[in-house]
Short mmCIF file of C-alpha atoms in Angstrom, two decimals:
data_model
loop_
_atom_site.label_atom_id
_atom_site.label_comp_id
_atom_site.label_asym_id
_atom_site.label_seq_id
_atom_site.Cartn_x
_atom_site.Cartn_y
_atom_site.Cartn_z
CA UNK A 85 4.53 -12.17 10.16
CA UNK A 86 5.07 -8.79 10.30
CA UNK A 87 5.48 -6.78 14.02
CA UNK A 88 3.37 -4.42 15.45
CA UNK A 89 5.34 -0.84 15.07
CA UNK A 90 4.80 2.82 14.81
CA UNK A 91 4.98 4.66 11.52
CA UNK A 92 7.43 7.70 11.55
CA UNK A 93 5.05 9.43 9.08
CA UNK A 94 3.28 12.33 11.48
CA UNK A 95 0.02 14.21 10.33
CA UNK A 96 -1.43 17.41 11.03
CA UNK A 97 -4.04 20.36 10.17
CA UNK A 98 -3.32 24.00 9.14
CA UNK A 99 -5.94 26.26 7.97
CA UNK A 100 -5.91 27.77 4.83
CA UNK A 101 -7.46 30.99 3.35
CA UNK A 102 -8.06 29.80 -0.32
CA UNK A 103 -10.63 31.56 -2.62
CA UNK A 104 -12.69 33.37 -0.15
CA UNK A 105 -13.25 30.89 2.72
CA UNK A 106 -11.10 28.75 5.19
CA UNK A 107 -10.11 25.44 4.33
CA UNK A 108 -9.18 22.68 6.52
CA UNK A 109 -6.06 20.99 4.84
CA UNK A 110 -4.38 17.54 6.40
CA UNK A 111 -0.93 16.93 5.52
CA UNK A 112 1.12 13.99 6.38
CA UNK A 113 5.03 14.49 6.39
CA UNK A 114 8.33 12.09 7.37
CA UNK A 115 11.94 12.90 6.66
CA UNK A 116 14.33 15.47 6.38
CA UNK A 117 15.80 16.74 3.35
CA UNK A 118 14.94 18.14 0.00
CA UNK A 119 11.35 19.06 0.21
CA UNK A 120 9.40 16.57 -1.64
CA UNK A 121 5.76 17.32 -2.32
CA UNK A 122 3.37 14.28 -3.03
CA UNK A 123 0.05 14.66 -5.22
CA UNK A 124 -2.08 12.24 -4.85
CA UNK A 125 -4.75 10.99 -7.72
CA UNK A 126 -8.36 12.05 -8.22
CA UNK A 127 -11.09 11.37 -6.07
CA UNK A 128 -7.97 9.18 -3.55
CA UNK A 129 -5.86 11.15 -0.73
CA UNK A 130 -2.66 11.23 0.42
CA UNK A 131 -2.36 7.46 2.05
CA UNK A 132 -1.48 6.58 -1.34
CA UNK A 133 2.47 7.73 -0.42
CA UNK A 134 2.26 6.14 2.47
CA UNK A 135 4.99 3.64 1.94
CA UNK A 136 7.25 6.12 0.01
CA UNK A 137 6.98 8.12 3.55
CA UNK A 138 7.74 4.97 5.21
CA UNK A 139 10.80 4.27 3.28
CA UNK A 140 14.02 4.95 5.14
CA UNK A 141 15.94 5.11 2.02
CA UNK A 142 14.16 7.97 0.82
CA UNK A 143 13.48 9.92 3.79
CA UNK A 144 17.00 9.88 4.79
CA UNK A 145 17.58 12.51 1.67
CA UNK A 146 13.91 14.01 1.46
CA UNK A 147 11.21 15.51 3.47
CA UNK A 148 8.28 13.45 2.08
CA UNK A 149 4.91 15.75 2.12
CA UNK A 150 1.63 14.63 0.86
CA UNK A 151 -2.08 16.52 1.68
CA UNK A 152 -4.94 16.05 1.43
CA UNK A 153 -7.14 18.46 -1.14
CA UNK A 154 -10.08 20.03 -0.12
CA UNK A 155 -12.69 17.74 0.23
CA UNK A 156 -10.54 14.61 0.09
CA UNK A 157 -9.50 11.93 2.80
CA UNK A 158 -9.03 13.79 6.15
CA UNK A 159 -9.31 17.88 4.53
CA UNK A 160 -12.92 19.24 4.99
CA UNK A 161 -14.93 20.47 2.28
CA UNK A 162 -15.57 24.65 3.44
CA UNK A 163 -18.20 25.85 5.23
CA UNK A 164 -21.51 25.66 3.12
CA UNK A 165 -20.31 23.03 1.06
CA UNK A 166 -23.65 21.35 1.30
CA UNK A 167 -25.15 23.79 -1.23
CA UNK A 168 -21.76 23.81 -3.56
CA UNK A 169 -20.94 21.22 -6.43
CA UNK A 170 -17.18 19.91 -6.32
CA UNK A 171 -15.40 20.80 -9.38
CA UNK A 172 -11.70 21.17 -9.57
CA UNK A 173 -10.20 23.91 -12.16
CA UNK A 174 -6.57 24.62 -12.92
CA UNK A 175 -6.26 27.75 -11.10
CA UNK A 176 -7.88 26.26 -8.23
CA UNK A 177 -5.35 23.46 -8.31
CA UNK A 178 -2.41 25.70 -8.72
CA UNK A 179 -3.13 27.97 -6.16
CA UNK A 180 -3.87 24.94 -3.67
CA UNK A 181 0.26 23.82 -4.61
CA UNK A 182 1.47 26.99 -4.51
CA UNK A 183 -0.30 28.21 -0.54
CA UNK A 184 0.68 24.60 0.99
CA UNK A 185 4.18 25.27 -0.15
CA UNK A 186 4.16 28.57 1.54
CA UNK A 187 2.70 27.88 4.56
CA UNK A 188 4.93 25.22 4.70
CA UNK A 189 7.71 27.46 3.87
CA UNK A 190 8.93 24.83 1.38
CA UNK A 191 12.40 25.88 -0.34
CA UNK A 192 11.42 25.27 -4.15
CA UNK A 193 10.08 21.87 -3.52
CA UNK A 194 10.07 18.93 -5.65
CA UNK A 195 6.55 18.11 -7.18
CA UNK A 196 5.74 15.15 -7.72
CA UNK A 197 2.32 14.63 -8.57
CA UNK A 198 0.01 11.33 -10.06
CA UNK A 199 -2.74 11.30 -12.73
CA UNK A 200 -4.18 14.95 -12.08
CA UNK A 201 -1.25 15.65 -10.10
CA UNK A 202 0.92 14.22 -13.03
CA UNK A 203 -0.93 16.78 -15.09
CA UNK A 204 -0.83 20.17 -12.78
CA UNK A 205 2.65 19.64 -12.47
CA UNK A 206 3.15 20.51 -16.22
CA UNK A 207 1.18 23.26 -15.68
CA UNK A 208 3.18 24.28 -12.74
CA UNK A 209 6.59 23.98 -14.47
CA UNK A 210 4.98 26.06 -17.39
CA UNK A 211 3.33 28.62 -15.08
CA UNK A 212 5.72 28.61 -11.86
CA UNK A 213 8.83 27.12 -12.50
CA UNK A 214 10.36 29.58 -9.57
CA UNK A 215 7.84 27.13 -7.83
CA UNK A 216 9.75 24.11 -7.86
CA UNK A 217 13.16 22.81 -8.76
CA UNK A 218 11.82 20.48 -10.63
CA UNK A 219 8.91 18.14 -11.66
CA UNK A 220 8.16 14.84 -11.40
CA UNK A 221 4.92 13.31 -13.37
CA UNK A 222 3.66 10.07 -12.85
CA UNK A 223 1.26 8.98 -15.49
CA UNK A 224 1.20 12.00 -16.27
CA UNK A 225 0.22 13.82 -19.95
CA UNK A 226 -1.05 16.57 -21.60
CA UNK A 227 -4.66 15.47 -22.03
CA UNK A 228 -6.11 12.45 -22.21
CA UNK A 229 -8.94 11.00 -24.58
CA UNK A 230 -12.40 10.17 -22.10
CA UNK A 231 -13.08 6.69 -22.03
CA UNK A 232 -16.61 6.77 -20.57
CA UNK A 233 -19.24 9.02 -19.25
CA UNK A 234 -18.08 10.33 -15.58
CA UNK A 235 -21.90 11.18 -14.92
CA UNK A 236 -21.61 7.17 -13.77
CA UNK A 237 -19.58 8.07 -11.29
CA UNK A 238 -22.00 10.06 -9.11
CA UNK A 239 -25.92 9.14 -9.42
CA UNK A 240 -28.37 7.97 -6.99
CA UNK A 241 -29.14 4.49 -8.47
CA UNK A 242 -25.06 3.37 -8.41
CA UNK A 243 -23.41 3.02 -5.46
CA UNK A 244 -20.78 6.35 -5.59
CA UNK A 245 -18.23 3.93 -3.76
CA UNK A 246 -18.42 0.67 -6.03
CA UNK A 247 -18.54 2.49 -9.07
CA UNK A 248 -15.05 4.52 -7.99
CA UNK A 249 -13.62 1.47 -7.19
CA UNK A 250 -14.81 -0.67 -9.83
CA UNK A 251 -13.77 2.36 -12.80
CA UNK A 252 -9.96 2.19 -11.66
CA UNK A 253 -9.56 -1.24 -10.65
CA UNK A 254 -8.81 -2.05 -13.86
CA UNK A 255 -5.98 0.65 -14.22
CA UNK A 256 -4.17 -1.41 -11.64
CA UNK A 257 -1.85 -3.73 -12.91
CA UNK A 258 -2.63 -7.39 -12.82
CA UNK A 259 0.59 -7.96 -11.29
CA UNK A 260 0.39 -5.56 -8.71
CA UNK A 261 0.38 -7.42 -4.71
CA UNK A 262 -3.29 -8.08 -3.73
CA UNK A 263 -2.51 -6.23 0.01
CA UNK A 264 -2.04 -2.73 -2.02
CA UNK A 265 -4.10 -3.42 -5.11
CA UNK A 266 -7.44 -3.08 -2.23
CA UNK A 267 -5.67 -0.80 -0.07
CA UNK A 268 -5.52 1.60 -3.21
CA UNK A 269 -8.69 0.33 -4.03
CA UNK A 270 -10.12 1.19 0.10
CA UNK A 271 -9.03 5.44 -0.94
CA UNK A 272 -11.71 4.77 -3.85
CA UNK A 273 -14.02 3.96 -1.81
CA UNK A 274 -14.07 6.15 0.85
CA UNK A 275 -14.18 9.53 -1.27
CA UNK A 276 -17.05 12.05 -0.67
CA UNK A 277 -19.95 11.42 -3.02
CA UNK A 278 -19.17 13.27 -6.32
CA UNK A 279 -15.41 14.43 -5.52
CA UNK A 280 -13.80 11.83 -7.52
CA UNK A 281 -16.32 13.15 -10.85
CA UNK A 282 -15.14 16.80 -9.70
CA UNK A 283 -11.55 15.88 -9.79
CA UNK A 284 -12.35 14.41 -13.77
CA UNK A 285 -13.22 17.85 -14.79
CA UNK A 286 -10.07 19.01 -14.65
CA UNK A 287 -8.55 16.11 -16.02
CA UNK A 288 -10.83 15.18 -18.99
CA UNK A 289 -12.28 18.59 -19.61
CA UNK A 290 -10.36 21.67 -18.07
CA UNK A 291 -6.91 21.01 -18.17
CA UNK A 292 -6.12 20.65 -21.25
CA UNK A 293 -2.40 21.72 -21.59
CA UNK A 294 -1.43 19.78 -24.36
CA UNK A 295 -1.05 22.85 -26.79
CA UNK A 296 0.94 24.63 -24.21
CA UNK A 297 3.17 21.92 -23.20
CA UNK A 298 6.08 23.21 -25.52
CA UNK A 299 6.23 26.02 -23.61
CA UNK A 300 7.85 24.43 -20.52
CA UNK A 301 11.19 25.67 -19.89
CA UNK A 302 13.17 22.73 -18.69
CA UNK A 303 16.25 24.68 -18.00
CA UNK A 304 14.52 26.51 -15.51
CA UNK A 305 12.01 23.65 -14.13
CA UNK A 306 13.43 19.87 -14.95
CA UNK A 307 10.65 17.49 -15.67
CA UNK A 308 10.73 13.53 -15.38
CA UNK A 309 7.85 11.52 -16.18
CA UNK A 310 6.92 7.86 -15.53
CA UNK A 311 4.48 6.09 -16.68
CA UNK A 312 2.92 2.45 -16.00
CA UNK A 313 2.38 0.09 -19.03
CA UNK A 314 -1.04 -1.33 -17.68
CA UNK A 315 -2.47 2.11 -17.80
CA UNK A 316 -5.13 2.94 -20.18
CA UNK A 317 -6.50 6.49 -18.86
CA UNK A 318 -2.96 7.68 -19.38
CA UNK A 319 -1.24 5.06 -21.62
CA UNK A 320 2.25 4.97 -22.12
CA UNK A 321 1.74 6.67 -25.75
CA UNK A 322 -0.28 9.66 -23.91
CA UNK A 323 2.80 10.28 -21.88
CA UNK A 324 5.76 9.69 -25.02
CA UNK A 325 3.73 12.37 -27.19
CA UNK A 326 3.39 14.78 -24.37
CA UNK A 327 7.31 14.29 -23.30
CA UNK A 328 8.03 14.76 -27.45
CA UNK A 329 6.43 17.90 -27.15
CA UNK A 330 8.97 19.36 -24.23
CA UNK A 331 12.31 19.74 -25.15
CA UNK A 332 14.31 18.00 -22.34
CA UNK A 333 11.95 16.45 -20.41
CA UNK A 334 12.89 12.74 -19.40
CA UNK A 335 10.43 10.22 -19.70
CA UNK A 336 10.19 5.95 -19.17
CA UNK A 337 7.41 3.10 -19.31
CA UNK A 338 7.40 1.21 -15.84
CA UNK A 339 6.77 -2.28 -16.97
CA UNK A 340 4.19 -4.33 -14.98
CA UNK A 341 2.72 -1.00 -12.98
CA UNK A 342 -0.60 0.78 -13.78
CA UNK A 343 -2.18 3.86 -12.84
CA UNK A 344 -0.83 3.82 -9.48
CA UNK A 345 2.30 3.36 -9.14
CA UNK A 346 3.42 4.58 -5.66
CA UNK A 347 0.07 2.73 -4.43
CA UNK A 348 -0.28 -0.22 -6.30
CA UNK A 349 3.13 -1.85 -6.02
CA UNK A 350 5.28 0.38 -3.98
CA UNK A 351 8.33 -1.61 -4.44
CA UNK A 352 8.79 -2.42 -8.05
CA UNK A 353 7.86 1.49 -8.26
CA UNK A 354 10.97 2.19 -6.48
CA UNK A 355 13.17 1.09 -9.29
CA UNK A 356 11.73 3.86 -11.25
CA UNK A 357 11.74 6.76 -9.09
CA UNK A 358 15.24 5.97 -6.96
CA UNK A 359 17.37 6.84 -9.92
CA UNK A 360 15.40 10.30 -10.08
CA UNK A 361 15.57 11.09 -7.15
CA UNK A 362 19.13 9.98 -6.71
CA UNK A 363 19.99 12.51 -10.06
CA UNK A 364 17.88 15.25 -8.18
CA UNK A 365 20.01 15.17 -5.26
CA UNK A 366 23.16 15.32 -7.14
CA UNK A 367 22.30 18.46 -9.32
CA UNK A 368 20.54 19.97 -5.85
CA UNK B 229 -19.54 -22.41 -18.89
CA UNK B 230 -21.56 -24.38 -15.94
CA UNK B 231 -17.69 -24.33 -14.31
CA UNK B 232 -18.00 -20.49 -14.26
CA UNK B 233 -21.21 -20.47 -12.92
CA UNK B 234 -20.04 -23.11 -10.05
CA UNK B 235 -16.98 -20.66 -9.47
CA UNK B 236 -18.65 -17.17 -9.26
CA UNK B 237 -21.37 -18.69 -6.50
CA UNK B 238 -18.61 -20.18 -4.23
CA UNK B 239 -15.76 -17.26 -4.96
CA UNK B 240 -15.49 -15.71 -1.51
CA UNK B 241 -14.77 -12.50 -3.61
CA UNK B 242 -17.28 -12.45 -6.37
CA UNK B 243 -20.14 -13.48 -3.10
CA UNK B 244 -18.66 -10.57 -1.49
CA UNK B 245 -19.22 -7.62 -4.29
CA UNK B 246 -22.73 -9.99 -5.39
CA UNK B 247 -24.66 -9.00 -2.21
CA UNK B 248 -28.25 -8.49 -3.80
CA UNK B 249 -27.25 -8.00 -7.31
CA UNK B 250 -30.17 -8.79 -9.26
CA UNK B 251 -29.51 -8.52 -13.61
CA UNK B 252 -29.28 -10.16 -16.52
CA UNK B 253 -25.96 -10.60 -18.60
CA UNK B 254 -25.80 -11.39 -21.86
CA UNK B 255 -22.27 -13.21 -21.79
CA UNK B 256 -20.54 -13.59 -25.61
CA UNK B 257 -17.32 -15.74 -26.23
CA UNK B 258 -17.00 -15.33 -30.24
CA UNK B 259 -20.50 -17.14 -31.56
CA UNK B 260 -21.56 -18.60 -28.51
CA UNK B 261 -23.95 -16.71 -25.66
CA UNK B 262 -24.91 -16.98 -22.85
CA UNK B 263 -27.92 -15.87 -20.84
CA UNK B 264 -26.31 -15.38 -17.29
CA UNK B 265 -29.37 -14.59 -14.65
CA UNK B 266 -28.17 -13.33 -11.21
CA UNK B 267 -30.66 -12.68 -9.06
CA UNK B 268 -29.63 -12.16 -4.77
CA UNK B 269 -25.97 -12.39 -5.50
CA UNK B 270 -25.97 -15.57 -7.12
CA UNK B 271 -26.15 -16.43 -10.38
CA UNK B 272 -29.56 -18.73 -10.29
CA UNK B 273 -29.09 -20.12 -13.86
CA UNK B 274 -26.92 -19.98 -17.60
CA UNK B 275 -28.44 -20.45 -20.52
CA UNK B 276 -26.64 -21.46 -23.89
CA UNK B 277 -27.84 -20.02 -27.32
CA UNK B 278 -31.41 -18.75 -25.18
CA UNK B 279 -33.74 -17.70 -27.84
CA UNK B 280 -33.44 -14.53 -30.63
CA UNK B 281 -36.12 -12.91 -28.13
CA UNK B 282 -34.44 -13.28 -24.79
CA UNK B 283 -34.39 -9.85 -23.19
CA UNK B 284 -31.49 -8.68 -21.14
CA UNK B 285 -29.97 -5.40 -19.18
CA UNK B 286 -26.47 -5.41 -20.63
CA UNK B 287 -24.26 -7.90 -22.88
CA UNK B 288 -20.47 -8.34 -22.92
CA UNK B 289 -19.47 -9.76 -26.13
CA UNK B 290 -16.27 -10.23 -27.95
CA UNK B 291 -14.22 -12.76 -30.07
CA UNK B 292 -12.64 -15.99 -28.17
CA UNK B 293 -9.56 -14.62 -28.88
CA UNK B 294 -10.12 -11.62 -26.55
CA UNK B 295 -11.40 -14.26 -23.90
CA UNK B 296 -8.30 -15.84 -23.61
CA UNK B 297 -5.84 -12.80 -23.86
CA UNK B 298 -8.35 -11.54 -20.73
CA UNK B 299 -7.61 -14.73 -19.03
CA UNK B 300 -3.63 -15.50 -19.58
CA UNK B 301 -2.11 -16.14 -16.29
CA UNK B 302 -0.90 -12.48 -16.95
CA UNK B 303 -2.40 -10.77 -19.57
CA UNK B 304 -1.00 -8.01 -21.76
CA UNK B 305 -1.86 -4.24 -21.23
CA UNK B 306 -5.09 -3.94 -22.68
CA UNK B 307 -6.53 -7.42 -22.25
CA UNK B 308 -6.22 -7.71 -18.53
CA UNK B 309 -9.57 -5.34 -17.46
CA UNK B 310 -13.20 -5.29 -19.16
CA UNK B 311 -13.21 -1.64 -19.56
CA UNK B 312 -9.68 -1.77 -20.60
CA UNK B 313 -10.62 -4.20 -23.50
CA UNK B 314 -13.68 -2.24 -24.62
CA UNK B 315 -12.17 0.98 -24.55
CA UNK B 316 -9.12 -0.73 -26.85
CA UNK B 317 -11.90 -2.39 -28.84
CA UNK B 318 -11.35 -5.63 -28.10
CA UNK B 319 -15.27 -6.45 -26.87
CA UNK B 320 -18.47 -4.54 -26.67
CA UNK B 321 -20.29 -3.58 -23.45
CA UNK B 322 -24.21 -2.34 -24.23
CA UNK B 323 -27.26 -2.35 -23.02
CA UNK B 324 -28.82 -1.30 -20.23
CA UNK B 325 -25.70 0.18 -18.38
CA UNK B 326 -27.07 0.79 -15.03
CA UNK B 327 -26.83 -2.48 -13.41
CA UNK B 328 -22.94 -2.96 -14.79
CA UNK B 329 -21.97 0.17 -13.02
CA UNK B 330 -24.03 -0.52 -10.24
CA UNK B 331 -22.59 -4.25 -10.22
CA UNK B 332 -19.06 -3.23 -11.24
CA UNK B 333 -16.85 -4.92 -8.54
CA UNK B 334 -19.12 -8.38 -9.16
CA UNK B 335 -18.71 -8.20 -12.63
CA UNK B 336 -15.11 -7.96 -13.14
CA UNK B 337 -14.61 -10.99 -10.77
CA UNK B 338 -16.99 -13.27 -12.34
CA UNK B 339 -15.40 -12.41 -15.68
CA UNK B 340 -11.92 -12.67 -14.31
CA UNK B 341 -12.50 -16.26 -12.83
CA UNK B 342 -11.06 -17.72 -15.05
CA UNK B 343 -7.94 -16.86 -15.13
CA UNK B 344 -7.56 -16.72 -11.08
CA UNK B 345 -8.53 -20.34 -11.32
CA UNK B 346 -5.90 -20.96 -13.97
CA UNK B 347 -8.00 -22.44 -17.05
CA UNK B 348 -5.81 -21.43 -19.43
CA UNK B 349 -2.63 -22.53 -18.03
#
């Protein structure tokens, strides 16, 4: 049985001028080190690092970071939101990275984003790669093909939170533990009715970046990508034909993870990332 | 099939997500259906080969072989989620889609059953 204890991950609020109105942004940090900025998945929130922040071994060398986006787990929607409809774009995204790094006064952090935050790092790295000193994607790919209609995701007749849940349960790995398989699961659940459908515009429509990906300069921003077997929104083929199409970048199946790697099964997803970060450190 | 019946109405999970589901599932394993009827969260009766004119809200259908790979003790990328296995083509899902998305969670356990309880193995 495990003993009661207190977390050294430590949260807070800043406010943020983004796009013509103040935002409320949460952030949760622990560790000291090379900056490490955390993306979390669509329609989730930043509780999905939550053991990578509790992990000694990591935070010895890194300052772990992971928000919140705007109108996700503990960061408000703005004012008037009541009248707006969520949709995340590109730019939007980007600039979201780019001000939390700044007001954070992050030295050329290491991004490290999942799903929608595996695929705005590619943009980043093709648009910023001052931005960051280097990349990591975690099912992560240049587009992806739409599996079903997202308009199922956010209706009156379907419950908004069973109907999260129930679409990425099955990008979980069957082997993944139970305990984090419902935790990840609980994040689902709890987004704000429509935000997880807003976040799939960017991914399945927007974002597209897959003709641009050859752009990427990998001498000046390093990418890594990792990618879980069980995954079938981005399957391990998405991510191979993206990483053929940037010279350098350095990409590897996880074998029995899914979608959610740092969430799902934080431990066997360790034995991916160490060895990056361990190769970051040495070239930082 | 009465065994999966027995197991979805006493699954503390599947009773969980089946609070006041109300459809009907048309249930395929490679020639054989089955006319599943849930109706307050439990499923109140199965039906083998019901007749040509038995109406339904959705049907899940696909080739035994698909069955099983879905319920290995662990089954191979592709096989081991509904929507996974439709979207690779490995079974259909049509109908009358509401009630599966609405249902979703209760679904995917019933369907799953089998393999949590081992059948295969």
């Amino acid at each position: 049985m495990r003993k009661s204890m207190i977390e050294p991950i430590t949260g807070r609020y800043m406010q943020l001028e983004l796009w013509g109105a103040s935002h409320r942004i949460y952030w949760e940090e622990s560790g000291q080190g090379i900056p490490l900025l955390c993306l979390h998945t669509a329609g989730s929130d930043g509780r999905q690092f939550r053991a990578l922040m509790n992990d000694e071994e990591v935070t010895a060398q890194y300052r772990v970071i992971a928000f919140d986006m705007p109108w996700h787990g503990k960061s408000s929607p703005p004012a008037g939101w009541e009248a707006e409809t969520y949709e995340l774009t590109t730019r939007k995204y980007l600039d979201l990275i780019l001000a939390i790094s700044e007001a954070l006064e992050l030295d050329r952090p290491v991004v490290m984003g999942c799903s929608i935050g595996g695929r705005i790092v590619l943009h980043l790295a093709r648009e910023h790669p001052d931005a960051a000193r280097c990349v990591i994607g975690l099912q992560s790919a240049g587009m992806i093909n739409p599996y079903y209609d997202i308009d199922w995701l956010y209706r009156p007749d379907v419950h908004g939170a069973h109907v999260c849940a129930g679409m990425v349960s099955g990008l979980i790995a069957p082997t993944a533990p139970g305990e984090h398989r419902w935790e990840t699961l609980w994040h689902y659940m709890q987004g704000g009715p429509g935000i997880f459908k807003g976040d799939l515009h960017f991914y399945t429509v927007e974002g597209d970046i897959m003709d641009h990906v050859g752009e990427i300069d990998t001498a000046k921003c390093p990418i890594y990508m990792l990618t879980g077997e069980y995954d079938f929104s981005c399957s391990p083929e998405m991510s191979q034909t993206t990483a053929d199409a940037i010279e350098g970048a350095k990409f590897k199946v996880m074998e029995g993870m899914g979608h959610f790697p740092m969430s799902e099964h934080p431990e066997a997803f360790k034995d991916y990332l160490m060895p990056v970060l361990d190769e970051i450190r040495d070239a930082s | 099939m009465k065994q999966l019946m027995d197991l979805a109405n006493r699954d503390p999970l599947a009773r969980r997500w089946a609070k006041n589901c109300a459809f009907d599932l048309m249930f395929g394993v490679g020639d054989d259906h089955y006319q599943v009827e849930v109706r307050g969260g439990q499923i109140e009766a199965m039906r083998e080969r019901p007749s040509k004119l038995t109406s339904w809200d959705f049907a899940i259908a696909g080739p035994q072989s698909s069955w099983q790979a879905h319920w290995a003790p662990v089954p191979a990328p592709t096989f081991h989620d509904i929507i996974a296995m439709r979207t690779a083509g490995h079974i259909t899902i049509e109908g009358e889609l509401t009630g599966f998305f609405a249902n979703i969670l209760y679904v995917k356990r019933m369907l799953e059953l089998p393999r949590i309880e081992g059948w295969l193995q």
